[in-house]
Amino acid sequence: MKCIITCLSLLVPLAFAIWPIPSKYTYGHDVLWIDPDVKVTYNQFHKSSQYTLASPKNGTSEGIAAASIVGGAVLRAHDTIFKQNFVPWKFYTRMSDFEPRTGKDAHKNSITSIELQQKSSDPPNPTNSKAGQLDESYSLSVTSGGKVSITAASSLGLAHGLNTFTQLFYAHSLGGSYTPLAPVSITDSPKFVHRGLNLDVARNFYPVPSILRTIDALAYNKFNRLHLHITDAQSWPLEVPALPELTAKGAYNPSQIYHPDDIAEMQRFGALRGVQVYLETDMPGHTSSIAYAYPSLIAAFNIQPNWSSVAVEPPSGTLKLNSPAVDQFIEKLFADILPRVSASTPYFHTGGDEVDYAAYELDPTVKSSDPALLKPLLQKFVNAAHSHVRAAGLIPMAWEEILLSYNLTLGKDVVVQSWVSASSVAQITEKGYKVIAGSSDYWYLDCGHGQFVNFEPGMVSQSSWPYTDYCDPFKNWRVMYSYDPLQGITDEAAQKLVLGGEAHVWSEQIDATSLDSTIWPRLGAAAEVLWSGAKDPVTGQNRSQITAAPRLSEMRERLIARGVNSGVIQMPFCTQESEQCNEVNPVASS
């Protein structure tokens, strides 16, 4: 007996808990076991390879070729099913005997074969493709007889299918792994082509292993972008060999530096998992850390005690707007960075947010905060930065203020990143630009920690109590799940300009120790919105929290099993007795 996607039973999430939810699916209730040595066949367009789930070939070959991506995905599927799995007792009634029998008299059907079919050949570097260029769709079939088939147009589609395949399986308390869901049929594709996390690694430094762990978790949730906000006012951790003083004097400590090999490692690690890692060097604002190495380039540096009159955070400081020395610095900076990162991503983010015009009254090359005077200087600055990006064969990205607040003119190739409010996305598409959504009202993961600055007892403390931060309150997973990147956009052509979205982690009060529990499992809510869409295809309304919570809770267990210190969705009482933790609409009296 099968249950289709339109089934409204509350048992569906407990039985079929794939996250993000696939586009279309059916499943049954037959049990199949799986052995590490099950045969895997990979048919790549016109070539065929055979290996076992435990020993894939070509998983570590040079270059990011299809065989590398698929071989690595097969190996991770093995580890997920057999080494990083969990016993799902939390999702069954208290003290119930929910596991399949394993004794000598038990009839055990098993997976007999796994066929991976890639219908088209990948481009030379599939993970360096522009948004939407690579087909990430896949189909997955598991028969009751144990035959598995995953079909996709690309290697990344196969990798997504293998990730979904692993979520069908659970660890048995007596050993082994099984699925209780056969037969399974899934057809799946992403709603949005850009699905990412923006991680600020400048205000607090994150060691490379923490970032690699995050990339792996992103890939398991079908994200495909990691945006590293890698420089800011407080520190410059990005090593630039052509400008060595930047990190020698601008990093917090010699141990808090990202060397070129670190960037290359993160990009390759992400590429093998279908996650593009791209960088942002924010400018002209948020650049005061440059002053530790090159003080003559920065205006209004570290104004005390009234830093807030010229900046949003201490230390104040902004690149001078009308300085040939600044122009030469930026040319040298980009000539070093851009060629090194361009092999792994077609994008580079030049920032541009939160420019405080008052700071330019202290800029000796400008001496004014008049918008009429500053606009052409900002235009010249942005044009030059984007010209360098294009010259390196990359696509510029920029924050929304450049377009909506400073009213500058941008090339139509520029991807604009929105954050100020949910309504900004529609304003950007009305101007004809591609946009990345991510409203601070919904998708800021750092909110609700309170202020990071201290207040002297007395008037300033009293007026600031209870010391809430700028984006308070905390954005719980239900708030994140309710956000639709297409909010307020009804025109089909405008909707196509919304490439996707990114959730954000600003790191004033977050570091590597707290990263996992800060972003997970809440980030999973954004993952499903971006992969599956915010709306239920049957009702046209936002997807149900009631059916999502058990599935997201199960994803949380899978992340824990992968070594990710995720927070919790609900207590076991709620996952075992789900109806008692649901608030439902009152039934109208007749």
mmCIF file of N, CA and C in Angstrom, residues 450-451 455 461-469 472:
data_model
loop_
_atom_site.group_PDB
_atom_site.id
_atom_site.type_symbol
_atom_site.label_atom_id
_atom_site.label_comp_id
_atom_site.label_asym_id
_atom_site.label_seq_id
_atom_site.Cartn_x
_atom_site.Cartn_y
_atom_site.Cartn_z
ATOM 1 N N GLY A 450 21.431 40.016 21.892
ATOM 2 C CA GLY A 450 21.662 41.248 22.628
ATOM 3 C C GLY A 450 22.831 42.026 22.043
ATOM 4 N N GLN A 451 23.089 43.206 22.621
ATOM 5 C CA GLN A 451 24.164 44.062 22.141
ATOM 6 C C GLN A 451 25.536 43.444 22.405
ATOM 7 N N PHE A 455 27.653 49.151 28.299
ATOM 8 C CA PHE A 455 27.069 50.438 28.626
ATOM 9 C C PHE A 455 27.441 50.841 30.052
ATOM 10 N N SER A 461 23.091 53.457 30.010
ATOM 11 C CA SER A 461 22.655 52.089 30.286
ATOM 12 C C SER A 461 21.143 52.010 30.387
ATOM 13 N N GLN A 462 20.544 52.967 31.091
ATOM 14 C CA GLN A 462 19.101 52.956 31.267
ATOM 15 C C GLN A 462 18.369 53.120 29.941
ATOM 16 N N SER A 463 18.891 53.983 29.070
ATOM 17 C CA SER A 463 18.227 54.215 27.793
ATOM 18 C C SER A 463 18.398 53.042 26.828
ATOM 19 N N SER A 464 19.382 52.190 27.091
ATOM 20 C CA SER A 464 19.648 51.050 26.196
ATOM 21 C C SER A 464 19.034 49.749 26.693
ATOM 22 N N TRP A 465 18.561 49.743 27.938
ATOM 23 C CA TRP A 465 17.961 48.528 28.502
ATOM 24 C C TRP A 465 16.714 48.139 27.709
ATOM 25 N N PRO A 466 16.478 46.851 27.391
ATOM 26 C CA PRO A 466 17.192 45.646 27.834
ATOM 27 C C PRO A 466 18.298 45.172 26.889
ATOM 28 N N TYR A 467 18.950 46.091 26.225
ATOM 29 C CA TYR A 467 20.174 45.817 25.465
ATOM 30 C C TYR A 467 19.956 44.871 24.279
ATOM 31 N N THR A 468 18.809 44.989 23.648
ATOM 32 C CA THR A 468 18.529 44.139 22.484
ATOM 33 C C THR A 468 19.383 44.559 21.300
ATOM 34 N N ASP A 469 19.680 43.607 20.438
ATOM 35 C CA ASP A 469 20.472 43.921 19.251
ATOM 36 C C ASP A 469 19.590 44.493 18.151
ATOM 37 N N ASP A 472 16.868 42.034 16.761
ATOM 38 C CA ASP A 472 16.047 41.283 17.690
ATOM 39 C C ASP A 472 14.598 41.231 17.167
#
